[in-house]
PDB file of C-alpha atoms in Angstrom:
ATOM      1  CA  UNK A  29      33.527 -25.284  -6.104  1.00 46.00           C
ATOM      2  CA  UNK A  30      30.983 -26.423  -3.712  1.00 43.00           C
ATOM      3  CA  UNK A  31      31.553 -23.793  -1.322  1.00 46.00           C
ATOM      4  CA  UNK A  32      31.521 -21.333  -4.216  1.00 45.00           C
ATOM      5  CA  UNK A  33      27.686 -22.255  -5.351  1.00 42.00           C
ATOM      6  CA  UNK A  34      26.782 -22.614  -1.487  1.00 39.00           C
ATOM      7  CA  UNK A  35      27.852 -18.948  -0.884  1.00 42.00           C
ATOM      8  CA  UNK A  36      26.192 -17.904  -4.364  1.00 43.00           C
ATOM      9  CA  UNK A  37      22.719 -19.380  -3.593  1.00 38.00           C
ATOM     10  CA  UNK A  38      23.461 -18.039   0.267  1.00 39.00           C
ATOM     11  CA  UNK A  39      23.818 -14.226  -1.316  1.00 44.00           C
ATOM     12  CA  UNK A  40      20.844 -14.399  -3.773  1.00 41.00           C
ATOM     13  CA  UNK A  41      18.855 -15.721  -0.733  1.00 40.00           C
ATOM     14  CA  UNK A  42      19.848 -12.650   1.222  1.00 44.00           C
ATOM     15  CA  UNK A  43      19.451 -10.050  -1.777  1.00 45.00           C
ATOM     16  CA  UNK A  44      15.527 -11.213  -2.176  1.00 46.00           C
ATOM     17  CA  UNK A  45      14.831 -11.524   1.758  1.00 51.00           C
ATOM     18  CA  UNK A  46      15.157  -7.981   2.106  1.00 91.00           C
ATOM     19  CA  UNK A  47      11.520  -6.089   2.506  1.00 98.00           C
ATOM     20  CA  UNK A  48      10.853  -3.178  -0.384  1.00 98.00           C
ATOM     21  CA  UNK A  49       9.745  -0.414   0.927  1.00 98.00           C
ATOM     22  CA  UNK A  50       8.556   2.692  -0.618  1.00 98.00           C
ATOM     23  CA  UNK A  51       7.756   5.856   0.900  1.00 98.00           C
ATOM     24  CA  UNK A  52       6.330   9.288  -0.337  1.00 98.00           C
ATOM     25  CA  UNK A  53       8.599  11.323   1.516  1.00 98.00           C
ATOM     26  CA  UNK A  54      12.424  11.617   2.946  1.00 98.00           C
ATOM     27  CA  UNK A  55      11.930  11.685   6.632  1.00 98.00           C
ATOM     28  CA  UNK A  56       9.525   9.028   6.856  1.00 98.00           C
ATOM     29  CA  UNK A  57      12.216   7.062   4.624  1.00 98.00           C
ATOM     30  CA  UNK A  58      15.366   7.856   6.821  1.00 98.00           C
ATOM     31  CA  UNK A  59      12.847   6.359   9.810  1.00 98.00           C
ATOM     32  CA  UNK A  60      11.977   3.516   7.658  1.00 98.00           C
ATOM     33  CA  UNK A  61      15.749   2.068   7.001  1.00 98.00           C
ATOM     34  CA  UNK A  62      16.677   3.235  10.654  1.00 98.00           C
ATOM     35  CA  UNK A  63      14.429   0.689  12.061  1.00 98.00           C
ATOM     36  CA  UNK A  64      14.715  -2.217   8.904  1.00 98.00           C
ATOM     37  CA  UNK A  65      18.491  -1.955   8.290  1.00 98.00           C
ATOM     38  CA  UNK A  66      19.995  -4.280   6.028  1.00 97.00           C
ATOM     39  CA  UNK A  67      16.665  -6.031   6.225  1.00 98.00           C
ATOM     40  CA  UNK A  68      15.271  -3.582   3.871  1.00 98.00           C
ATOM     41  CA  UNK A  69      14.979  -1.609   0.615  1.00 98.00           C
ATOM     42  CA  UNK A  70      14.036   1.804   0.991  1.00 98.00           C
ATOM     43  CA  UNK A  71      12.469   4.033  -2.231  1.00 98.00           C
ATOM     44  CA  UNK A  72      12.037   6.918  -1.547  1.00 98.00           C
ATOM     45  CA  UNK A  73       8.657   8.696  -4.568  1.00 98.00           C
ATOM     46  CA  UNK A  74       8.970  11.805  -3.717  1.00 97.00           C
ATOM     47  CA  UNK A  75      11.593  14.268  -4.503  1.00 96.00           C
ATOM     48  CA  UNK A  76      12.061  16.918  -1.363  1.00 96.00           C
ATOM     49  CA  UNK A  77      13.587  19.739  -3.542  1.00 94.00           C
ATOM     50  CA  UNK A  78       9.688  20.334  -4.743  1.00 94.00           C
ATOM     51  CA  UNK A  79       6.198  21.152  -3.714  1.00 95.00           C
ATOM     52  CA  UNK A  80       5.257  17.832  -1.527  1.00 96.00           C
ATOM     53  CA  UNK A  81       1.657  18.180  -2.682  1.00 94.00           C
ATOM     54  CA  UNK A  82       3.065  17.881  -6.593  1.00 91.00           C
ATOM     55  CA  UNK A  83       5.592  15.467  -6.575  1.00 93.00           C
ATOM     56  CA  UNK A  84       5.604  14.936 -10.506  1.00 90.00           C
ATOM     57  CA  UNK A  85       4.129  11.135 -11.453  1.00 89.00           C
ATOM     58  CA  UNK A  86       6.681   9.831 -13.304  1.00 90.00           C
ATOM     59  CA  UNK A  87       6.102   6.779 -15.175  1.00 92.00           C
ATOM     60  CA  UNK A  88       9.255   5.522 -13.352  1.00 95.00           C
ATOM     61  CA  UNK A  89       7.254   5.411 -10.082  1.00 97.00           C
ATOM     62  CA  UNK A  90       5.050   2.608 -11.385  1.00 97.00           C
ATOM     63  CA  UNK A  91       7.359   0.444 -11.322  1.00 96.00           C
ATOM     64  CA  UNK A  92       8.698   1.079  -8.224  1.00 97.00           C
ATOM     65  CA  UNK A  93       5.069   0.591  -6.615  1.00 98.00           C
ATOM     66  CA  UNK A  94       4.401  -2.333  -8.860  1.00 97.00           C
ATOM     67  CA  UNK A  95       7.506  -4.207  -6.929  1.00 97.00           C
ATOM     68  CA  UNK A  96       6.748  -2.655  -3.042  1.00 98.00           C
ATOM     69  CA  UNK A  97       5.680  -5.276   0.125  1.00 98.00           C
ATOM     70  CA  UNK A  98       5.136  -1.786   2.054  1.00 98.00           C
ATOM     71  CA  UNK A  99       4.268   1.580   0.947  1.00 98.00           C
ATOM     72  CA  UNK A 100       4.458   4.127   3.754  1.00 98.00           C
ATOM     73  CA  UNK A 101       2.568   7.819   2.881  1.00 98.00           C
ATOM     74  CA  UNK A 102       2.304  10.892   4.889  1.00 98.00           C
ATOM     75  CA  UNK A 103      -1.062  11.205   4.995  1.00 97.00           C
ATOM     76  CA  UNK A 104      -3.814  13.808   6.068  1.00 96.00           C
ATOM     77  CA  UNK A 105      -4.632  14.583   2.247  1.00 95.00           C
ATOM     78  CA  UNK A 106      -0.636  15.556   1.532  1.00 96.00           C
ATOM     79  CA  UNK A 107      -0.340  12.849  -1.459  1.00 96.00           C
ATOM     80  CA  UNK A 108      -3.754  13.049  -2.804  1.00 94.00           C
ATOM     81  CA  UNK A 109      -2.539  15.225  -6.041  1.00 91.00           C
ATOM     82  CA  UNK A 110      -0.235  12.792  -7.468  1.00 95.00           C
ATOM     83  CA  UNK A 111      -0.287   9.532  -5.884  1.00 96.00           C
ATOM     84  CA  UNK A 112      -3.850   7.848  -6.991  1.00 95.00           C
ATOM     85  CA  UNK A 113      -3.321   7.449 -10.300  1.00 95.00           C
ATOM     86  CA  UNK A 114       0.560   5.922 -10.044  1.00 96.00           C
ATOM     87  CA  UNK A 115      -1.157   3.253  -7.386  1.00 96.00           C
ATOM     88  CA  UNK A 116      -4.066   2.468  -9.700  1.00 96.00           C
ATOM     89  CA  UNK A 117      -1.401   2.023 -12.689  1.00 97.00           C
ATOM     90  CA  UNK A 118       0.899   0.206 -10.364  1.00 97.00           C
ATOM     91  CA  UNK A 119      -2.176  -2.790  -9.199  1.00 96.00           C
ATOM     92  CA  UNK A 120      -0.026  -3.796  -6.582  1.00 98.00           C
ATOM     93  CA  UNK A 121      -2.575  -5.634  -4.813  1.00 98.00           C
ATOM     94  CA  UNK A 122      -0.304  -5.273  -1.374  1.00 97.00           C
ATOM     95  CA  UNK A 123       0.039  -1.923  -1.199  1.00 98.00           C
ATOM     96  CA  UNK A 124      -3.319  -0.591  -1.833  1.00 96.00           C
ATOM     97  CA  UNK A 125      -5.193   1.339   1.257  1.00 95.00           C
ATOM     98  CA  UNK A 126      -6.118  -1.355   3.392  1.00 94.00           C
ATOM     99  CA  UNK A 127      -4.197  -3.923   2.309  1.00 97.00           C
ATOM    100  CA  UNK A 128      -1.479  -5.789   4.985  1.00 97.00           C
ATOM    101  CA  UNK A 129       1.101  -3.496   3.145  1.00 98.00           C
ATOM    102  CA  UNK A 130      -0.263   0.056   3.325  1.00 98.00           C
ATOM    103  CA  UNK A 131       0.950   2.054   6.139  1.00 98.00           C
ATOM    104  CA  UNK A 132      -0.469   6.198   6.476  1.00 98.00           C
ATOM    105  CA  UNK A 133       1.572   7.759   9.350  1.00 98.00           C
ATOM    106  CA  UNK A 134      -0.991  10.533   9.693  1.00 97.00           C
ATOM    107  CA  UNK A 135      -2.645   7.633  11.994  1.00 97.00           C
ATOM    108  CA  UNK A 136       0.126   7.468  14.716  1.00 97.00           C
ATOM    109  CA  UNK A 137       0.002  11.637  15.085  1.00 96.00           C
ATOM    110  CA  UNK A 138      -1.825  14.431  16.553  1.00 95.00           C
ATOM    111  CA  UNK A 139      -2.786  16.503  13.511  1.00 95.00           C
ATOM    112  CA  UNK A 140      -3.527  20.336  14.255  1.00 95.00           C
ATOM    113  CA  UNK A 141      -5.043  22.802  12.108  1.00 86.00           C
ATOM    114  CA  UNK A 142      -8.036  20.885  11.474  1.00 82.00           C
ATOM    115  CA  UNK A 143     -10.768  23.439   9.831  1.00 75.00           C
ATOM    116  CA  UNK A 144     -13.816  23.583  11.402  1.00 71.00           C
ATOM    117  CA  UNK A 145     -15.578  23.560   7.857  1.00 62.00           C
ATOM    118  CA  UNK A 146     -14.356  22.883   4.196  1.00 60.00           C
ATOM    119  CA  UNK A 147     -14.283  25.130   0.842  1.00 52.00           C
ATOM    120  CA  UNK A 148     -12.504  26.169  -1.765  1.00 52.00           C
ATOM    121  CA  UNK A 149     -13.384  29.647  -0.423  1.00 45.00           C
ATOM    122  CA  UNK A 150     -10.807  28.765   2.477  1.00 47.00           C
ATOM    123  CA  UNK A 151      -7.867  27.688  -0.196  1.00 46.00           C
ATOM    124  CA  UNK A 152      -6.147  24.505  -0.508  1.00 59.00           C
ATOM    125  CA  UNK A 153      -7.377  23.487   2.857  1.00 61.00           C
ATOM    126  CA  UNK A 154      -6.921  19.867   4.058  1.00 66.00           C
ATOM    127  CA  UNK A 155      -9.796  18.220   5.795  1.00 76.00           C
ATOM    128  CA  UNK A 156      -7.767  15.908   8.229  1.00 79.00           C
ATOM    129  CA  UNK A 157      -5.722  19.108   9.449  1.00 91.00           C
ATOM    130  CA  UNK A 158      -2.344  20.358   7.935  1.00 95.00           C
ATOM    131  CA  UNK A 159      -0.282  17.189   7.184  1.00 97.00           C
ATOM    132  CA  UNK A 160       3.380  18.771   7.723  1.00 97.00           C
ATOM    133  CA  UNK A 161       3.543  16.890  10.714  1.00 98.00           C
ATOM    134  CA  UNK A 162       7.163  15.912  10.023  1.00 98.00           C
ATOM    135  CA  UNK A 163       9.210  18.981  10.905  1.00 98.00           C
ATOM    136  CA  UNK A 164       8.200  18.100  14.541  1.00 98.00           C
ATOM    137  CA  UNK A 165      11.101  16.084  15.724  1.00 98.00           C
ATOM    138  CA  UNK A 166       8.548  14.413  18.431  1.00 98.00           C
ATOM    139  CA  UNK A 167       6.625  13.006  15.869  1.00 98.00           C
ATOM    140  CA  UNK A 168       9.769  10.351  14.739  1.00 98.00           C
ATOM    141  CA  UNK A 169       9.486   8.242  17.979  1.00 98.00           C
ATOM    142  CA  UNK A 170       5.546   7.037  16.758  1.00 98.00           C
ATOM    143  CA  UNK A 171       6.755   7.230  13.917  1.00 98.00           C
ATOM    144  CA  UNK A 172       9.554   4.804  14.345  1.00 98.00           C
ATOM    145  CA  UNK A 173       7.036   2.394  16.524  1.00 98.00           C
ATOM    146  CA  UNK A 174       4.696   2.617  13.868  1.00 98.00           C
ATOM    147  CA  UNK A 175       6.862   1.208  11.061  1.00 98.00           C
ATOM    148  CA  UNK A 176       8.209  -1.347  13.825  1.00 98.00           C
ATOM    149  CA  UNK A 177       5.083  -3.088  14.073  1.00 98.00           C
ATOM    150  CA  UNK A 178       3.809  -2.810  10.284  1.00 98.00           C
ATOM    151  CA  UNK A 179       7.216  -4.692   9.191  1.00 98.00           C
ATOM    152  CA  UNK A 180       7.254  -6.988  11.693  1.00 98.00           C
ATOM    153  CA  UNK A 181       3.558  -8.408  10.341  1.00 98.00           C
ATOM    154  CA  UNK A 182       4.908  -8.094   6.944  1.00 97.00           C
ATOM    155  CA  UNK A 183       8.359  -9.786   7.713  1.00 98.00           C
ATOM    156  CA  UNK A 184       7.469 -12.112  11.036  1.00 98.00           C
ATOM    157  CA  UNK A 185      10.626 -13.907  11.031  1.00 97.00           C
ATOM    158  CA  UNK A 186      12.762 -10.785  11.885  1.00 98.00           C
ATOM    159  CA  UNK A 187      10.483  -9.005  14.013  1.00 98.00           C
ATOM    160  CA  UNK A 188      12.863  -9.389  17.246  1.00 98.00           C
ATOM    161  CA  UNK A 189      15.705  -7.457  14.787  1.00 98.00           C
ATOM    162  CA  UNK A 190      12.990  -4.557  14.107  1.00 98.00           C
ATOM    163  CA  UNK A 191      12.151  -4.764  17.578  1.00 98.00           C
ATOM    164  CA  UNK A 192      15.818  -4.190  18.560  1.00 98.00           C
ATOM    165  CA  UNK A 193      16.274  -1.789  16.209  1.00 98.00           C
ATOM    166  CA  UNK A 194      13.744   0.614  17.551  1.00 98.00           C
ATOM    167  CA  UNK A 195      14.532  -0.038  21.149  1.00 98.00           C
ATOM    168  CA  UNK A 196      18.543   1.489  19.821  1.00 98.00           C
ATOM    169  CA  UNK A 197      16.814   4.544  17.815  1.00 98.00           C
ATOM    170  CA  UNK A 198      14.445   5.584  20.255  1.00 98.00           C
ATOM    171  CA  UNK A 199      17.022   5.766  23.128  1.00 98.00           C
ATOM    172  CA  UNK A 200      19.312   7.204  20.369  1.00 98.00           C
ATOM    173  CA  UNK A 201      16.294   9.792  19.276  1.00 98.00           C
ATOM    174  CA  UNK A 202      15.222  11.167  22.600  1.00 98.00           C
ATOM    175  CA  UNK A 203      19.373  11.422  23.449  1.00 98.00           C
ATOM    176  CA  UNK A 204      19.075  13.767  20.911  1.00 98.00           C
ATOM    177  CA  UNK A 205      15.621  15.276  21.578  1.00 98.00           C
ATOM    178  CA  UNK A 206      17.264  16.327  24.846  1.00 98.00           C
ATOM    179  CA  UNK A 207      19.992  18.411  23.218  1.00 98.00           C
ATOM    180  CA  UNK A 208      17.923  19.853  20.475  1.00 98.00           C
ATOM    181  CA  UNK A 209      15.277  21.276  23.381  1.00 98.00           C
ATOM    182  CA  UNK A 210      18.059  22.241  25.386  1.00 98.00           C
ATOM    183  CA  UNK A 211      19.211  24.393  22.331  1.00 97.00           C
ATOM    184  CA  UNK A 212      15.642  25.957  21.498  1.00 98.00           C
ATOM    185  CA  UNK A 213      15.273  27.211  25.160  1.00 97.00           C
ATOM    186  CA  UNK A 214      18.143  29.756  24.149  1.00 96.00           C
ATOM    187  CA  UNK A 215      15.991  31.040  21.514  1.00 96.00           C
ATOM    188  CA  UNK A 216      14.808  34.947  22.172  1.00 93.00           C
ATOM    189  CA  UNK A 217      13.037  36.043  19.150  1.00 96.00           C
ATOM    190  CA  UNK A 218       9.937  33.930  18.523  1.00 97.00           C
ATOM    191  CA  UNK A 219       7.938  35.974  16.444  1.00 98.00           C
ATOM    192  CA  UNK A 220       8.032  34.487  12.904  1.00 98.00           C
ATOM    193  CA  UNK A 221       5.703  34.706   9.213  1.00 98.00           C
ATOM    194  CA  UNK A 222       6.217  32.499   7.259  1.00 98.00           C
ATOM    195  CA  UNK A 223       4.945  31.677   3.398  1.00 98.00           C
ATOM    196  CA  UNK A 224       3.187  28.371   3.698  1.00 96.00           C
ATOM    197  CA  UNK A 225       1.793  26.773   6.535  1.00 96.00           C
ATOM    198  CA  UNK A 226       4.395  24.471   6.419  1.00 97.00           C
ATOM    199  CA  UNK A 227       6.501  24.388  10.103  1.00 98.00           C
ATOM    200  CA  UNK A 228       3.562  25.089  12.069  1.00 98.00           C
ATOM    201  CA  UNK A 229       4.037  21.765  14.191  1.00 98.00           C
ATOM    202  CA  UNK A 230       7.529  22.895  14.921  1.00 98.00           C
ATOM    203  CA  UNK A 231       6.609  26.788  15.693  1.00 98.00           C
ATOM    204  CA  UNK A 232       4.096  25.279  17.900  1.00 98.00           C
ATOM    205  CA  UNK A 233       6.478  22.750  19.357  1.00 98.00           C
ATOM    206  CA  UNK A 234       8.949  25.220  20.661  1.00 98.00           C
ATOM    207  CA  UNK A 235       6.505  27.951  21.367  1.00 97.00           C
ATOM    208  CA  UNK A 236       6.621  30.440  18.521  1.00 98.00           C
ATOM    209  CA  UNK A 237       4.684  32.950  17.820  1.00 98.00           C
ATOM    210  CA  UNK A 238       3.173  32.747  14.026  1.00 98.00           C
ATOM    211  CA  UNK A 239       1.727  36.685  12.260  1.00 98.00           C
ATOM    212  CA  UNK A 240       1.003  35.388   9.047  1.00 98.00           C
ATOM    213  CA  UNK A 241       1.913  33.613   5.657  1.00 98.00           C
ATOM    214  CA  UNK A 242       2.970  35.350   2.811  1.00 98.00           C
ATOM    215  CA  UNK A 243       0.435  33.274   0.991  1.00 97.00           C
ATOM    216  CA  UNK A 244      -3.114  35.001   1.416  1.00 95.00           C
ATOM    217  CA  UNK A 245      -4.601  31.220   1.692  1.00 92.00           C
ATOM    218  CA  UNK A 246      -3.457  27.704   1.510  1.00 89.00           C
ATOM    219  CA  UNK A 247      -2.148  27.042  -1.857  1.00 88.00           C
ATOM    220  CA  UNK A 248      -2.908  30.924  -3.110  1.00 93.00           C
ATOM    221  CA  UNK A 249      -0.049  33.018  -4.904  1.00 95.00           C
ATOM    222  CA  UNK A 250       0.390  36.025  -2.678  1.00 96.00           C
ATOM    223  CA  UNK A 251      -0.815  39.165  -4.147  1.00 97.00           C
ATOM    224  CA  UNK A 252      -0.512  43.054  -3.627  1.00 97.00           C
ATOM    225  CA  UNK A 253      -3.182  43.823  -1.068  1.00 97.00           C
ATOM    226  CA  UNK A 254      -2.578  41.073   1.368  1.00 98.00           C
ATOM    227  CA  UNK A 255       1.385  41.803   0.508  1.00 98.00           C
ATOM    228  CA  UNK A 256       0.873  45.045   2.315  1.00 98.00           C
ATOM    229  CA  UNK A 257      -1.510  43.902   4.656  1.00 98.00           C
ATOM    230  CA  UNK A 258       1.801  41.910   5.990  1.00 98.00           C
ATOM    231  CA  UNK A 259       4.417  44.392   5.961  1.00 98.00           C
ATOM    232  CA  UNK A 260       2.116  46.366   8.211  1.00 98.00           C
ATOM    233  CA  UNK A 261       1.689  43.263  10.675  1.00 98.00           C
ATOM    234  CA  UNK A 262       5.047  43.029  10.628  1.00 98.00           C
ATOM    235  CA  UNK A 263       5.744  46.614  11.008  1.00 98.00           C
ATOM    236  CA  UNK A 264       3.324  47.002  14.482  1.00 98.00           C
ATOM    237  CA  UNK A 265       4.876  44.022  16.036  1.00 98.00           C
ATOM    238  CA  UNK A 266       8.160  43.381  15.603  1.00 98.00           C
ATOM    239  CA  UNK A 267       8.544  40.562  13.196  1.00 98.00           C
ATOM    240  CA  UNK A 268      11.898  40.105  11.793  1.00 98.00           C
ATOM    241  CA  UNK A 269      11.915  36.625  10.818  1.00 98.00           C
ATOM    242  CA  UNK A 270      10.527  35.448   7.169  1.00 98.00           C
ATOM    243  CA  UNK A 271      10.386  31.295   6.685  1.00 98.00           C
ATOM    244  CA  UNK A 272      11.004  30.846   3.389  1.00 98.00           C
ATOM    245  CA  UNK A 273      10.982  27.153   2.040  1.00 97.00           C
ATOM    246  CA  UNK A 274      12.887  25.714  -0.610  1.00 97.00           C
ATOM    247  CA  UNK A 275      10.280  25.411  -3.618  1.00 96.00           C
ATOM    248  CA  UNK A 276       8.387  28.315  -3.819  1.00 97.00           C
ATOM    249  CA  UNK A 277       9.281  31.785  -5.368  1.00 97.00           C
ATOM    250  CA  UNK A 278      11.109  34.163  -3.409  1.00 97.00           C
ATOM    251  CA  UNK A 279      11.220  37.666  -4.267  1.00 98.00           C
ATOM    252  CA  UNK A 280       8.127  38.021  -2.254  1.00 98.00           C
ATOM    253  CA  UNK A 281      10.049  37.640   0.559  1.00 98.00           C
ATOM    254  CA  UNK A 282      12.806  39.189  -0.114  1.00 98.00           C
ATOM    255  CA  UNK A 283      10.506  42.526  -1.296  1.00 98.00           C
ATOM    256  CA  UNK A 284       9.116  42.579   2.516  1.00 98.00           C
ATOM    257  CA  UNK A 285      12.232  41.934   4.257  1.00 98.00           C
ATOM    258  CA  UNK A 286      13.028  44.705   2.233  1.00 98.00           C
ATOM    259  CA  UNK A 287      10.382  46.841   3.743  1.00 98.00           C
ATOM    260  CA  UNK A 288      10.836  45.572   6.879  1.00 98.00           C
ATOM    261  CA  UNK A 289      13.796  44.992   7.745  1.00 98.00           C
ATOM    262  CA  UNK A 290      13.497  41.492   8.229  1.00 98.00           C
ATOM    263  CA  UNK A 291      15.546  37.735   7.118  1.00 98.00           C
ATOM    264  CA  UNK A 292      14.504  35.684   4.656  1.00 98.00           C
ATOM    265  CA  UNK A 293      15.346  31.872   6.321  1.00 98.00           C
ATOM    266  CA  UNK A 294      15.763  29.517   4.112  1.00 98.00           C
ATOM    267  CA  UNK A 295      13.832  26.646   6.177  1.00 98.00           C
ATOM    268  CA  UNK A 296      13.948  22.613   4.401  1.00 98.00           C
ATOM    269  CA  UNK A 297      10.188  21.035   5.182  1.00 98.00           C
ATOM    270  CA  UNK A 298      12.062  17.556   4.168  1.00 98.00           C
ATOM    271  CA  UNK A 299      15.183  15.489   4.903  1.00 98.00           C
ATOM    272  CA  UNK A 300      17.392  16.633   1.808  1.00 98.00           C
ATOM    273  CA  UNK A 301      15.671  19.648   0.928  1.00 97.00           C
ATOM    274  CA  UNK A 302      18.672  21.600   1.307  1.00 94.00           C
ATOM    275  CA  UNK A 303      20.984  19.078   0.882  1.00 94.00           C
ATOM    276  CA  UNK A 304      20.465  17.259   4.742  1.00 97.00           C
ATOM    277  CA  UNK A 305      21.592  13.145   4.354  1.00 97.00           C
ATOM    278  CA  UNK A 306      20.058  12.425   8.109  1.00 98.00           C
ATOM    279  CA  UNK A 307      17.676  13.269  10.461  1.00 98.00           C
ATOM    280  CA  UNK A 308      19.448  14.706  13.046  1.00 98.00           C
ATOM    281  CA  UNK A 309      21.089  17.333  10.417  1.00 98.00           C
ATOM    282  CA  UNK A 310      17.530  18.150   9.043  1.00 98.00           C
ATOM    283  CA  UNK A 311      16.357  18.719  12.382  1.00 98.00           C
ATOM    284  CA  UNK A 312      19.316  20.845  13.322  1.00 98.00           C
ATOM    285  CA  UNK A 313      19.088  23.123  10.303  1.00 97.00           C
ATOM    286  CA  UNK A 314      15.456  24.107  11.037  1.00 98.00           C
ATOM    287  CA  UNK A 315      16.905  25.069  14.530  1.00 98.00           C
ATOM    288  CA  UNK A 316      19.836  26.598  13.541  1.00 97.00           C
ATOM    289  CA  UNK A 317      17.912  28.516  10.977  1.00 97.00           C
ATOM    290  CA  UNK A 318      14.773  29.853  13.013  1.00 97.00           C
ATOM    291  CA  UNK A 319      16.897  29.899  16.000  1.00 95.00           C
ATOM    292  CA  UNK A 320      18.916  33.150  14.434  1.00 86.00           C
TER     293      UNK A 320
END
């Protein structure tokens, strides 16, 4: 009976040791519990089958804030539609920007696309530079080193486990970093549009050439005039390939395929935006997919 209780109190000890961790997105959340394991509890906020910059606030999110050690966000101006308010409501002192248990990856990248000047004249511009820095698959090693460190303050007693778990992922990610670049070099056509800004750190990555976006700015609905304006791009040089992400409409796309005789790719910006359960398979779908 003795043991019994022993092994009881051992196993509640164990459930409450583990960090919570909440992040806005899916990537940054497959890095999170690849470098915490069993050590943590990973929530992800955000759904990635919609629009990352209006993930809807549900009232269930407050409570999942209310109870995190360590929120993790994207950054570079990517949350600031829907996340303010649920961390006000939450007043989860630990979690708050600044606090021991706030964590904004856009720190540990290079951002591109920074404008040189801000207005709504420009669209739905961001100020920092565009924040899909995720669907570069270089960006998951800082990444990974960054959430190393941050759990180790927050957790000192396991930090040599996070330390050894990053040590394995990082020799596991580049393995696989090798591979992935091997397969990109085979890639002929790199002449792409696509509808929103949203891949431009991969495009750039592997050297692709970028015409246009179906949306006339950041954030704008497409319309008629800069519709056309596209299909002639296209026309004059060459462009067969149409990046098409998983939230936003798509007959526009498929009308200037039509016209053009270009695909419509079906591209996830997220881990699980088409259905993708880890990294590697997210990574290998925008390849796969672009790479046609």
């Amino acid at each position: 009976m003795r043991r019994i209780i022993l092994l009881t109190v051992l196993l509640t000890n164990l459930a409450f040791a583990s960090v919570k961790v909440d992040t806005t997105y899916s990537t940054a959340g497959a890095v999170a519990q690849k470098i915490g394991g069993d050590l943590v509890h990973v929530t992800v906020l955000g759904s990635p089958k919609y629009d990352p910059h209006f993930i809807v606030p549900k009232p269930s999110l407050i409570s999942k804030l209310r109870r995190a050690d360590l929120l993790i966000i994207n950054g570079g101006g990517l949350e600031l539609g829907w996340l303010p308010p649920l961390l006000r409501a939450a007043n989860n002192a630990k979690i708050q920007n600044g606090a021991k248990g706030f964590l904004d990856m856009s720190h540990f990248v290079h951002m591109i696309d920074v404008p040189a000047s801000i207005s709504r004249a420009f669209g739905d511009v961001h100020a920092q530079g565009n924040p899909h820095y995720t669907t570069d698959p270089y960006v998951i090693v800082p990444m990974a080193k960054a959430i190393a460190q941050k759990l180790s303050q927050i957790d000192p007693q396991h930090q040599k486990s996070y330390e050894a778990n990053l040590k394995k992922f990082t020799n596991e990610w580049q393995t696989y970093l090798n591979k992935l670049d091997a397969k990109m070099l085979t890639c002929k056509d790199k002449k792409v549009v696509q509808y929103h800004e949203l891949f431009n750190y991969f495009l750039k990555r592997y050297n692709y050439k970028i015409y246009g976006t179906i949306e006339p700015l950041p954030g704008i609905a497409p319309s008629s005039k800069h519709t056309i304006e596209l299909i002639n791009i296209m026309r004059e040089n060459g462009v067969k390939k149409i990046l098409q992400d998983v939230y936003h409409e798509r007959k526009t796309a498929q009308f200037i395929a039509a016209k053009t005789g270009a695909k419509v790719l079906i591209i996830p910006h997220d881990l699980g935006a088409d259905g993708s359960k880890t990294l590697q398979e997210f990574y290998n779908k925008i390849a796969n997919r672009i790479c046609q």
